[in-house]
Coordinates of C-alpha atoms in Angstrom, one line a residue:
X1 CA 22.0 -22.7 45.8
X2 CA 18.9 -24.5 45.4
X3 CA 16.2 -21.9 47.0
X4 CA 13.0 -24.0 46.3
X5 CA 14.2 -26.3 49.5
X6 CA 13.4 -23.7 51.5
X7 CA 10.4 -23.7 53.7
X8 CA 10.6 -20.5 56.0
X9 CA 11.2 -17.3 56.7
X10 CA 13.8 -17.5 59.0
X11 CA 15.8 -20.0 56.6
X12 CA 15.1 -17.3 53.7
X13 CA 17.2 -14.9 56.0
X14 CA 19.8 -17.4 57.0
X15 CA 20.0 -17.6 52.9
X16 CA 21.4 -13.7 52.2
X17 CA 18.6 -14.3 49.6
X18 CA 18.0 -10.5 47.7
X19 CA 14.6 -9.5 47.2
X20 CA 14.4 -8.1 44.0
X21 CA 11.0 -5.9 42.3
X22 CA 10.2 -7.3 39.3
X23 CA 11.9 -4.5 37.1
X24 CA 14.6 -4.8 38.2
X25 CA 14.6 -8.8 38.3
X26 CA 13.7 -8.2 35.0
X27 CA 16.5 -5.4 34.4
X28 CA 19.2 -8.0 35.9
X29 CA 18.3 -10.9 33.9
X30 CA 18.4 -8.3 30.6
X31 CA 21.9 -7.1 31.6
X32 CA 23.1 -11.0 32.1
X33 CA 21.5 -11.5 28.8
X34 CA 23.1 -9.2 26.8
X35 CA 26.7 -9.9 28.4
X36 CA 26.4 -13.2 27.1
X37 CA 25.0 -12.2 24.0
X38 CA 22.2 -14.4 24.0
X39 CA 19.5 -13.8 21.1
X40 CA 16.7 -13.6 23.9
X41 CA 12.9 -12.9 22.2
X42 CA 12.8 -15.8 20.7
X43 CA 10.6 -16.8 17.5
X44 CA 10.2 -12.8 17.0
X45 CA 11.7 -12.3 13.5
X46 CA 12.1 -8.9 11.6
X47 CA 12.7 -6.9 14.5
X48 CA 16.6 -6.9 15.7
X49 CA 17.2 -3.5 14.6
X50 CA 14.0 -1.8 15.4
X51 CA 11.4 -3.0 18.2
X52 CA 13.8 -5.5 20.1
X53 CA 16.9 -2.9 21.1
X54 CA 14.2 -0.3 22.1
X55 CA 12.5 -3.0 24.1
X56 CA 15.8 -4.2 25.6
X57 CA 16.1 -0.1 26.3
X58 CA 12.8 0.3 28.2
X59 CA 13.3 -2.9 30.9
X60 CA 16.3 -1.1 31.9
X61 CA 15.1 1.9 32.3
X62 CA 12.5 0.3 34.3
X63 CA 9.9 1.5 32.2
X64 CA 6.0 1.1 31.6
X65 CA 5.8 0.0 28.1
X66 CA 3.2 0.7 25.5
X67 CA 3.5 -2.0 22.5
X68 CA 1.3 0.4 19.4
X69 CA 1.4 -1.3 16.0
X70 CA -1.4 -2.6 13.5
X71 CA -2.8 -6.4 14.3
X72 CA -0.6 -9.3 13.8
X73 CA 2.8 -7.5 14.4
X74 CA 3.2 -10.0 17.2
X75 CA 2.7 -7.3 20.1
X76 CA 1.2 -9.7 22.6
X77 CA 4.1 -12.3 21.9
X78 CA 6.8 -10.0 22.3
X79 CA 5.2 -9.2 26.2
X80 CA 4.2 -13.2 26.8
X81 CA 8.3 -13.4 25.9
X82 CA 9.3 -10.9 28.9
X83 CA 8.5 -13.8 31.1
X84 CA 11.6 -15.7 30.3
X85 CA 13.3 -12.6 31.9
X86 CA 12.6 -13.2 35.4
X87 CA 14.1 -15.3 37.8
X88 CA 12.9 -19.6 37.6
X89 CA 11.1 -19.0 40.8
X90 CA 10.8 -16.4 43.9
X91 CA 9.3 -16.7 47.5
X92 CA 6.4 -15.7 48.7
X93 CA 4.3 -16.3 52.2
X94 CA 2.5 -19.3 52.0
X95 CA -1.7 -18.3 51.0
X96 CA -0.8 -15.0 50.3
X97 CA -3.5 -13.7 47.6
X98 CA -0.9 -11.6 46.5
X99 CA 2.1 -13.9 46.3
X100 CA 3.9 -11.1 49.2
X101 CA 7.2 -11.2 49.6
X102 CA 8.4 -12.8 52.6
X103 CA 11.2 -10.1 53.2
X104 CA 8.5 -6.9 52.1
X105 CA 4.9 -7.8 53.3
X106 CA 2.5 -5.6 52.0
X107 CA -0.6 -7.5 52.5
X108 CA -2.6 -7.3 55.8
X109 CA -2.6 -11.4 55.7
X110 CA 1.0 -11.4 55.4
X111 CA 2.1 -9.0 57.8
X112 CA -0.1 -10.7 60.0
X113 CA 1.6 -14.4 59.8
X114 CA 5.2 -12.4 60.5
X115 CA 4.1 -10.4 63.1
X116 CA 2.5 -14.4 64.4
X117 CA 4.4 -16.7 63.5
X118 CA 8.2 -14.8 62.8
X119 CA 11.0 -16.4 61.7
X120 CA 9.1 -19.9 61.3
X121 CA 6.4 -18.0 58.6
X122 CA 6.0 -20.8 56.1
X123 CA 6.8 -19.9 52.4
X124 CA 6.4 -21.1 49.4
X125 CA 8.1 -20.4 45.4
X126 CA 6.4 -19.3 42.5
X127 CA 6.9 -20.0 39.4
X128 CA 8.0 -17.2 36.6
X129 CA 5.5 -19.1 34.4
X130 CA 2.7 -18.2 37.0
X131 CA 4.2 -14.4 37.1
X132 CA 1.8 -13.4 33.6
X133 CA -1.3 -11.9 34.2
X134 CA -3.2 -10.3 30.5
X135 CA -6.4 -8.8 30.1
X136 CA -7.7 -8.2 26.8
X137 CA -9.7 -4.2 27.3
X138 CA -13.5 -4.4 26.3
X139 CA -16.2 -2.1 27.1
X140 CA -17.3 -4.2 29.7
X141 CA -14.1 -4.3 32.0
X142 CA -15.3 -2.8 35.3
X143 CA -12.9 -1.3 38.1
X144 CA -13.9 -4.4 40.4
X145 CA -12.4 -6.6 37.8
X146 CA -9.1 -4.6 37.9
X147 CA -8.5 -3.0 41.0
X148 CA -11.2 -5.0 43.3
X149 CA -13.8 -4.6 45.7
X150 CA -15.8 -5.1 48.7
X151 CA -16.7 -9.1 49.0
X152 CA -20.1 -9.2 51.6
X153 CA -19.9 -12.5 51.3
X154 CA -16.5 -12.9 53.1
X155 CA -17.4 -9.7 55.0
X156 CA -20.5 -12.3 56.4
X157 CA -18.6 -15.7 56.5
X158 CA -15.9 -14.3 58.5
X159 CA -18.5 -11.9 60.4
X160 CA -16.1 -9.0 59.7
X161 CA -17.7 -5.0 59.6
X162 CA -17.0 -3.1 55.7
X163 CA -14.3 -0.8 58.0
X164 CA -11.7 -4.0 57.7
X165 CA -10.1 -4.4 54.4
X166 CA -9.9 -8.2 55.2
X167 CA -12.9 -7.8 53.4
X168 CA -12.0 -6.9 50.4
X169 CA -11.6 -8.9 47.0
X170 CA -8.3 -8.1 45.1
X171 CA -8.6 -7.6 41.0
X172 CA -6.4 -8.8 38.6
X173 CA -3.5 -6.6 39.7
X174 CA -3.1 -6.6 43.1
X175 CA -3.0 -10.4 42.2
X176 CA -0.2 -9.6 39.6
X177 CA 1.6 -8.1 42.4
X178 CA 5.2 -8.9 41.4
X179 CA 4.8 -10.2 37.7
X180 CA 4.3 -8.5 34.3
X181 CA 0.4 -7.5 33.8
X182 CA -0.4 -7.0 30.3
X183 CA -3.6 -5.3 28.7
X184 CA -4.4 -6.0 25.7
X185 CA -5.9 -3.1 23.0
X186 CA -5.9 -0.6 26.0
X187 CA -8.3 2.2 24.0
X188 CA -11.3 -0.1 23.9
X189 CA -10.5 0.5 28.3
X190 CA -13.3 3.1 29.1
X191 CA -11.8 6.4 30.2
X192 CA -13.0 6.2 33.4
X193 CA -11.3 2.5 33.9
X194 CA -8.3 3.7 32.4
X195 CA -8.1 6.6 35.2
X196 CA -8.5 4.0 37.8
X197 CA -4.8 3.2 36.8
X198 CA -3.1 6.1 37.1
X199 CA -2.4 6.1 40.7
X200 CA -1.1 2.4 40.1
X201 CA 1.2 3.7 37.6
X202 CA 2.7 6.5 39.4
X203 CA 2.0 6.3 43.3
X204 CA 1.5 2.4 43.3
X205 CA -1.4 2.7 45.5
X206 CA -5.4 1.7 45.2
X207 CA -8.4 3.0 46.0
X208 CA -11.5 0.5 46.7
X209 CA -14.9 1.8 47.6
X210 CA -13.6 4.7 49.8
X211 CA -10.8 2.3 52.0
X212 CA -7.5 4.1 52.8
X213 CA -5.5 1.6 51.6
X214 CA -2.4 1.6 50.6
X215 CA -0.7 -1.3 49.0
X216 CA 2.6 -0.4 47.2
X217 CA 2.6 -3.0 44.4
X218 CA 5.4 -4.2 42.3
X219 CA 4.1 -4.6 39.0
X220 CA 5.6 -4.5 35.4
X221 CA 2.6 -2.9 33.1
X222 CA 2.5 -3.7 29.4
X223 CA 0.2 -2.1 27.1
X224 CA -0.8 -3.1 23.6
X225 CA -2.4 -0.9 21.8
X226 CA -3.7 -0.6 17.8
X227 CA -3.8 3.1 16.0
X228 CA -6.8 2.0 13.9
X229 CA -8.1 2.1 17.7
X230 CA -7.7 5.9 18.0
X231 CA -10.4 6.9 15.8
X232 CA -12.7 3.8 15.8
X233 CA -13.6 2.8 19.1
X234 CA -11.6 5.0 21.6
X235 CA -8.2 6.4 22.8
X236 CA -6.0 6.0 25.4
X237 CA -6.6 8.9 27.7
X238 CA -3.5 11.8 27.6
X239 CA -2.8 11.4 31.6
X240 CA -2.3 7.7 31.6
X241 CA -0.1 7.8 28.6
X242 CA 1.8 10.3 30.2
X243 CA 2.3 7.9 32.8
X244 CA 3.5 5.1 30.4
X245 CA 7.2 5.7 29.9
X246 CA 8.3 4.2 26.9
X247 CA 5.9 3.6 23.9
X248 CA 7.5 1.5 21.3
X249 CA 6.1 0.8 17.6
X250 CA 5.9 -2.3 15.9
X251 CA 5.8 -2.9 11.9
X252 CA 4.9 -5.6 9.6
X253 CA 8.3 -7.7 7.7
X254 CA 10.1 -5.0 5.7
X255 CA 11.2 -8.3 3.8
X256 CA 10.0 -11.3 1.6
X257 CA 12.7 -13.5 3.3
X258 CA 11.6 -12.3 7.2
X259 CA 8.1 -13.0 6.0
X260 CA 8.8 -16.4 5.1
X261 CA 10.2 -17.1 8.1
X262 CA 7.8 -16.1 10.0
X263 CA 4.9 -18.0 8.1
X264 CA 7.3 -21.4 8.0
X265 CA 7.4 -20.7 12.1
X266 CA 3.6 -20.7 12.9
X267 CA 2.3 -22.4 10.3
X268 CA 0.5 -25.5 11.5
X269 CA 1.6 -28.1 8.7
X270 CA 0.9 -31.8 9.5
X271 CA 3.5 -34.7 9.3
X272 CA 1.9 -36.2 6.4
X273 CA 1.5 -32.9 4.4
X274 CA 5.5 -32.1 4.4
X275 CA 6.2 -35.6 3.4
X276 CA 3.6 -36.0 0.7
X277 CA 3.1 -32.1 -0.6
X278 CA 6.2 -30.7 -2.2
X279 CA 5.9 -26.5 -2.0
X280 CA 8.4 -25.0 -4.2
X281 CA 10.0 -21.3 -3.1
X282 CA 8.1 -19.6 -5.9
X283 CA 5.0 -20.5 -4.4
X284 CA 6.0 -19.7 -1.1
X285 CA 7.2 -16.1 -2.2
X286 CA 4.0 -15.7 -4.1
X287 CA 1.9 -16.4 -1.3
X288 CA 4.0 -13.4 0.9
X289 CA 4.4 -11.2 -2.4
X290 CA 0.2 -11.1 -1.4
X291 CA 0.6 -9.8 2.0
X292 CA 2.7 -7.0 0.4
X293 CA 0.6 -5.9 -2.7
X294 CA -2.1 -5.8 -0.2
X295 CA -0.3 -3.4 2.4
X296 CA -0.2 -1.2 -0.4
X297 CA -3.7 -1.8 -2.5
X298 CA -6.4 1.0 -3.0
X299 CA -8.8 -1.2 -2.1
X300 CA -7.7 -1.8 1.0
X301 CA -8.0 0.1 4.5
X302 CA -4.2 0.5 5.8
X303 CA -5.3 2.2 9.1
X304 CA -6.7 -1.7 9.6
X305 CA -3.5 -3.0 8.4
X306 CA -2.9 -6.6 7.0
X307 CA -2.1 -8.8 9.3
X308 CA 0.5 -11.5 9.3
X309 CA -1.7 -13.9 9.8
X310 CA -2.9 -13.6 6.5
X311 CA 0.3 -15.3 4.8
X312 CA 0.2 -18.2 7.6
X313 CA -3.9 -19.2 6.8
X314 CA -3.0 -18.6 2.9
X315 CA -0.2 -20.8 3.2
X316 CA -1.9 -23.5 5.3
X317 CA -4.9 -23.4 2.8
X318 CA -2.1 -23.4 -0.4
X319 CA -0.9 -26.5 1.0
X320 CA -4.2 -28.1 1.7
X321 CA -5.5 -27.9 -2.0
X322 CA -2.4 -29.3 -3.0
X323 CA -3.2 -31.7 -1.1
X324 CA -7.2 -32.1 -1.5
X325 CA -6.4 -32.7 -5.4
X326 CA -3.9 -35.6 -4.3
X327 CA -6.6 -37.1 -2.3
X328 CA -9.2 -37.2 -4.8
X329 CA -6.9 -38.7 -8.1
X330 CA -5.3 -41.2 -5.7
X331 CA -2.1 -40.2 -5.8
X332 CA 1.0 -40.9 -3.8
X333 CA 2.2 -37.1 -3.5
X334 CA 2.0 -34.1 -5.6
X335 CA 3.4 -30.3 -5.5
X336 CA 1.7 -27.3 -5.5
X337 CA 0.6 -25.7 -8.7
X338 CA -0.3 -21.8 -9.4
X339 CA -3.8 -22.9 -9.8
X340 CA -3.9 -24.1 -6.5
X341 CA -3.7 -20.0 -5.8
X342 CA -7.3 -20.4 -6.1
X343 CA -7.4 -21.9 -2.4
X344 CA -5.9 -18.6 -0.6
X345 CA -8.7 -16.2 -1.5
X346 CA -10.8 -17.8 1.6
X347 CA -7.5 -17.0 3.8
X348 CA -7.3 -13.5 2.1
X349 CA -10.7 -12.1 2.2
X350 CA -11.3 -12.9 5.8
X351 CA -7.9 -10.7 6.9
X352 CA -8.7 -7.5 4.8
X353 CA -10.9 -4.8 5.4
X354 CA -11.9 -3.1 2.2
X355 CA -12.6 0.7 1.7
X356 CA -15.6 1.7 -0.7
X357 CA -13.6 1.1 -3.9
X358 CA -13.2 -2.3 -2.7
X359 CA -16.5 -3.1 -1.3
X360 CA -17.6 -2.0 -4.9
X361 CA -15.4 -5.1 -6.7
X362 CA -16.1 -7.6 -4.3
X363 CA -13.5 -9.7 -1.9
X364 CA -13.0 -12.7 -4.4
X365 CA -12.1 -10.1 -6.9
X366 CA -9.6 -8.2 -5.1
X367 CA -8.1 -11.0 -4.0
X368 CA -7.6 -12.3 -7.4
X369 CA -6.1 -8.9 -8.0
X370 CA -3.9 -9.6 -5.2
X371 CA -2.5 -12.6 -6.8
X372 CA -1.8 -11.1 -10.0
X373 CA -0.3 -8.4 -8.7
X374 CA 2.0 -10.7 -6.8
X375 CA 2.7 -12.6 -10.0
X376 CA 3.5 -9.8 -12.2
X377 CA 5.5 -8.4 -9.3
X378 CA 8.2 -11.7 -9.1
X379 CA 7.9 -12.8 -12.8
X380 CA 11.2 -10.3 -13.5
X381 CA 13.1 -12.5 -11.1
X382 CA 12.5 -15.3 -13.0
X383 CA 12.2 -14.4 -16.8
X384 CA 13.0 -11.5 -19.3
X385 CA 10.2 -8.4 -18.8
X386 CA 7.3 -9.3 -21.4
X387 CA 6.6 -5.4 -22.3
X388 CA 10.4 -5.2 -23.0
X389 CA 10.8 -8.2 -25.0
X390 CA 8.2 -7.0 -27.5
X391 CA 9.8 -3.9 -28.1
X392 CA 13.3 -4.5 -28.6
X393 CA 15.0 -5.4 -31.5
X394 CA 16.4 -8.5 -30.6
X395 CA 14.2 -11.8 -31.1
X396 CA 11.4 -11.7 -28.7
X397 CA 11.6 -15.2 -26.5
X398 CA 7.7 -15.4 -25.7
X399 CA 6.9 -15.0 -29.6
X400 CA 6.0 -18.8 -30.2
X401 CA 3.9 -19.1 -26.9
X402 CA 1.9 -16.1 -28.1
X403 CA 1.6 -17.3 -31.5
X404 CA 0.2 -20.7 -30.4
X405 CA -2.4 -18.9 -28.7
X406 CA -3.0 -16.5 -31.6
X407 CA -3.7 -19.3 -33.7
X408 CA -7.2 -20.1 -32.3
X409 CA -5.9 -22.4 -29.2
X410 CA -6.4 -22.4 -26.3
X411 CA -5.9 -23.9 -22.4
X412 CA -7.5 -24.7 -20.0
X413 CA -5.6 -25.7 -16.5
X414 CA -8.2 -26.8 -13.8
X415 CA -7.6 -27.6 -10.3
X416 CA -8.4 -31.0 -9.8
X417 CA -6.0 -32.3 -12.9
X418 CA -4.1 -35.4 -12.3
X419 CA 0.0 -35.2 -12.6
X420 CA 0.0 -36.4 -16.0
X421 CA -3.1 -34.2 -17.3
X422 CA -1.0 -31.3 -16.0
X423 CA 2.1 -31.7 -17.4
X424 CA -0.2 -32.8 -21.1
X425 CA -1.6 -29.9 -21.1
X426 CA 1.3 -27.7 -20.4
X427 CA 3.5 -29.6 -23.0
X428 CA 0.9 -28.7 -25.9
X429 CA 1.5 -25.0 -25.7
X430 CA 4.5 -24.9 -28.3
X431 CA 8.1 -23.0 -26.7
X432 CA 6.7 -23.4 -23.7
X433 CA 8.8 -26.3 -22.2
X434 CA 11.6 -24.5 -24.3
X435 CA 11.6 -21.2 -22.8
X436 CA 12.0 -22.6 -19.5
X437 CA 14.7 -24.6 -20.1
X438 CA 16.4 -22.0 -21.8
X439 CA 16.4 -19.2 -18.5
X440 CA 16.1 -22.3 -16.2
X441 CA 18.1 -25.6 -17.3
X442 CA 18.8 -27.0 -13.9
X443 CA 15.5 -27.9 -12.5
X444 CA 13.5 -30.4 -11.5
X445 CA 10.6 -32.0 -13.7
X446 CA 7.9 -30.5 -11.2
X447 CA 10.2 -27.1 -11.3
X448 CA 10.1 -27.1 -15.0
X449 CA 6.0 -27.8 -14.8
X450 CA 5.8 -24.7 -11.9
X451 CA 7.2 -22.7 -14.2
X452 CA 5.8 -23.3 -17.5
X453 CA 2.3 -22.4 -15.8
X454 CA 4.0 -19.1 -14.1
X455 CA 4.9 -18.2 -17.8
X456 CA 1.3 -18.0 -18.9
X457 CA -0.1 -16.1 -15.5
X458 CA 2.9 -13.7 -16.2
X459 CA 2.2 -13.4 -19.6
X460 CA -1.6 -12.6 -18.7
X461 CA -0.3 -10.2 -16.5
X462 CA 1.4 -8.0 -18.3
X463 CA -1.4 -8.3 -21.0
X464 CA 0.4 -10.5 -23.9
X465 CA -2.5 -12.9 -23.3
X466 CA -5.9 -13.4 -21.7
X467 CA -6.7 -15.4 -18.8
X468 CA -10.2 -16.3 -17.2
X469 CA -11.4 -17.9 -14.3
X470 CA -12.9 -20.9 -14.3
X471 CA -14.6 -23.1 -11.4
X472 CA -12.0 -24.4 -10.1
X473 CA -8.8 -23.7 -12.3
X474 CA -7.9 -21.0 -15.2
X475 CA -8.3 -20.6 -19.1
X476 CA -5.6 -19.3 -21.2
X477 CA -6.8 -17.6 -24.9
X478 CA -5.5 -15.0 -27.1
X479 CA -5.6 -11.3 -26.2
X480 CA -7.2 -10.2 -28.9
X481 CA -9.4 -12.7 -29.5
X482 CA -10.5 -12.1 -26.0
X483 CA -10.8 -8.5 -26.1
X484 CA -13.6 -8.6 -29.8
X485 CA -15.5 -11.6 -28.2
X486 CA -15.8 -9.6 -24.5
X487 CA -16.8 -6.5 -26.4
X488 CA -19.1 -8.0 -28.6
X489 CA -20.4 -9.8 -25.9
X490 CA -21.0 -6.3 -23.7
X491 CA -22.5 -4.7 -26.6
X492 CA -25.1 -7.5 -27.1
X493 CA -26.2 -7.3 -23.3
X494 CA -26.2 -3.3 -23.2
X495 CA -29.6 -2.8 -23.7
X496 CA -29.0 0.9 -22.8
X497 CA -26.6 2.0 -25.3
X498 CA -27.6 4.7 -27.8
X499 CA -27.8 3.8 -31.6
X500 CA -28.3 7.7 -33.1

C-alpha cells in the first residue's frame, strides 16, 4: 500500500497502519534481513565474523550501543548504515518539531491539533534518510544543545509566561525523537553533560530548567567512543555506561586482502589516473604491508592506533607520483615504481603519533623504516630468503647481483626517470633481469622492471647491499664499501673521540 498518499489522521486509522518505535522498526527490518540473507552493512569489510553479528545481536535486543575501537575502524559508518534498517518513510503530525506520531502524540503541539482538529489532523511522511541525527562530543557541548531550553524570545513573540513549556526550545534529541542519534567520541562529553542523559536512557524523560515535563521519547542511541580517550581527555562516566546495553569493539583488517579492499573502496582515484597509471599488486600490498609494520612499530603509540586511513592517503599519493613523473617526461602512461614509495611518507607521517623513541628519529625516518620493513616483510613471497641463500650449500642465486656491486658499481634509480632510463639502468646490474625471469617467467615487461628494482630494496634489506636516499629516488652500492666509507666518514667528523 502506498502510505505516502495519505494526508490525515483519520485516513492513517482507516489504513490498520502499525505504529512501530524505532527499535523495533529497526529490530523488524533486521529479522526480514536476515531471513533473506541479505549482506546488509554494506561497504563494511573485515568484520562478518566479529563486529557485524554482535551488532545484528544488539538491534534485536533493542539495545543502546556503544561502538569503542581505535580511529579509522569505520565506527561512525557502521551507525550512518543502521539507517537503511528503518522503514522508507513513517507519519508524523504535520509541524510537529518532533516529527510526533500521529497514533502516539507526545508533544504539547501535537496533542493539541488531535484534541482540535481529530480525525482530519493533517500528516505528513518522513523520510528514513531525515531519521539520522550525530553530534560529535567536544568540551563545549552544553545541555541546551542536547536536551534544550527555555526560548524568551518565543516566550515574548507568542506573549506566553516561563510556567508553559510552549516555550521551550527542543535540543538535538527531542528533535531525534524517533530516529537513531549518534554521538560521536562520547568521553570528550563533560561528565556533567553526560549525566544529563541518563534519564533519557533509562526513564526516557527530560528535565529543562526546572519544568515537569515528561516526554517519553523513542530514540535509538549510538555511541562511539576511542580507548586512547580514556586516559587522554576524559571517560565515559560508570552510570551512563551502565545504562548503555551493549558495547561492541571494533578492530583494524586482521588481513592484507581485507585491507586492500578496503583502500580500493574509498580511495578517491580519478578516471584519467586508472586508465593512464598501471599499479601492480606488489605495490598495492606494499603500501598495506605499511599500515601493518606500523600497528606493531616501537616507535609508534598503539593506544592512538593507525588508522585506515593511512593506506587510502598513501595509496592516493603512490598513484599521484606515478603519475607526476608521467606528467613531466611527456609520456602517454606509466606504472608505479618502488621509488615512487618515496611519495607515501607525506600520507604516513601525518596518520602516526610517535612515542619518545620516535620523536627522537624523526617522522621521514620512521617512515622510511616503515617501508623497508614492509619490503623485507613480502620479499619471501616473491624470491628465495637472501640470509638463507648465502648460507647453504647450493649455488647462491643473488651471487652475480652482489658481485656487480662489489666490483666498484653502483646505481642510482631517481624518481623522475623516463621509461627507458628506468629499465637502462635496471638492465646494467648483471643477473638482474635473469633472476627474475628465473622465479618469475610469465610476466609482463613492466612486471619484470617492478621486480628487478624489488630485488635490490630486498637485497638492502636484509643487508646484502647498501642503499641511500637520494632527493628524490635511491642509490644502490656495495655493503662493505658502504660500511669503511660511513665509518671513515664518522670518524673524520667526531671531533670528540679520544686518541689515548
Amino acid at each position: 500500500m502506498d502510505y505516502k498518499s495519505i494526508k490525515t489522521l483519520g485516513e492513517l486509522k482507516a489504513s490498520n497502519y502499525v505504529s512501530l518505535t524505532v527499535k523495533d522498526e529497526l529490530r523488524k527490518n533486521l529479522i526480514q534481513q536476515l531471513q533473506n540473507k541479505d549482506a546488509g552493512f554494506e561497504g563494511i569489510l573485515g568484520y562478518d565474523d566479529t563486529v557485524i553479528p554482535e551488532l545484528q545481536t544488539a538491534i534485536l535486543s533493542r539495545h543502546n550501543i556503544l561502538l569503542l575501537g581505535l580511529r579509522g575502524q569505520a565506527k561512525t559508518r557502521i551507525a550512518r548504515l543502521m539507517v537503511n534498517l528503518l522503514d522508507e518513510y513513517i507519519p508524523y503530525v504535520t509541524g510537529s518539531e518532533i516529527f510526533d506520531d500521529p497514533l502516539n502524540p507526545i508533544s504539547w503541539y501535537a496533542q493539541q491539533e488531535i484534541e482540535t482538529h481529530g480525525d482530519a489532523t493533517p500528516i505528513s511522511w518522513q523520510h528514513r534518510s531525515d531519521r539520522y541525527t550525530e553530534k560529535l562530543a567536544t568540551p563545549d557541548v552544553t545541555v541546551a544543545d542536547l536536551i534544550g531550553d527555555v526560548d524568551p524570545i518565543k516566550a515574548a513573540t507568542l506573549k506566553l509566561t516561563y510556567n508553559d513549556e510552549r516555550v521551550i526550545h527542543f535540543g538535538l534529541i527531542p528533535r531525534a525523537h524517533r530516529s537513531i542519534f549518534v554521538i560521536n567520541e562520547l568521553p570528550d562529553l563533560q561528565a556533567r553533560i553526560q549525566v544529563a542523559l541518563f534519564n533519557m536512557l533509562q526513564e526516557k524523560d527530560i528535565q529543562i530548567r526546572g519544568f515537569k515535563l515528561r516526554l517519553p521519547l523513542d530514540v535509538q542511541f549510538v555511541f562511539t567512543a576511542n580507548p586512547e580517550d580514556y586516559t587522554n581527555r576524559g571517560s565515559i562516566v560508570t552510570p551512563l555506561k551502565d545504562r548503555i546495553e551493549s558495547q561492541i569493539l571494533t578492530h583494524y583488517p586482521k588481513t592484507i586482502a581485507i585491507s586492500r579492499k578496503i583502500t580500493f573502496q574509498e580511495a578517491k582515484i580519478t578516471e584519467s589516473q586508472k586508465l593512464k597509471v598501471e599499479a601492480d599488486g606488489l605495490v598495492k600490498d606494499l603500501v598495506e604491508q605499511v599500515a601493518f609494520e606500523a600497528r606493531k612499530s616501537e616507535f609508534i603509540d598503539q593506544k592512538s592506533g593507525v588508522s585506515a586511513r593511512l593506506t587510502i592517503s598513501a595509496y592516493e599519493n603512490l598513484i599521484s607520483s606515478a603519475e607526476r613523473r608521467m606528467l613531466i617526461n611527456r609520456e602517454e602512461n606509466t606504472f608505479v615504481r618502488l621509488s615512487d614509495l618515496t611519495g607515501i611518507i607525506p600520507a604516513v607521517t601525518g596518520k602516526i603519533e610517535l612515542v619518545y623513541e620516535g620523536e627522537l628519529e624523526g617522522p621521514a625516518k620512521v617512515a622510511n623504516t616503515l617501508i623497508g620493513k614492509a619490503i623485507k616483510t613480502l620479499f619471501s613471497r616473491f624470491f628465495p630468503d637472501p640470509e638463507k641463500a648465502k648460507k647453504s650449500k647450493t649455488a647462491n642465486p643473488y651471487q652475480e647481483i652482489t658481485d656487480w656491486f662489489t666490483d666498484g658499481n653502483t646505481l642510482d634509480i631517481a624518481d623522475g626517470l623516463t621509461a627507458a632510463q628506468y629499465k637502462k639502468e635496471l638492465m646494467q646490474v648483471k643477473g638482474l633481469n635473469e633472476l627474475v625471469k628465473k622465479f618469475h617467467p610469465k610476466l609482463s615487461a613492466n612486471q619484470t622492471l617492478l621486480l628487478m628494482e624489488f630485488v635490490l630494496h630486498g637485497l638492502a634489506e636484509y643487508s646484502q647491499l647498501s642503499k641511500k636516499y637520494l632527493d628524490g629516488g635511491f642509490g644502490f652500492s656495495d655493503m662493505f664499501d658502504s660500511l669503511f666509507n660511513t665509518e671513515i666518514g664518522e670518524d673524520e667528523d667526531d671531533e670528540d673521540i679520544d686518541f689515548r
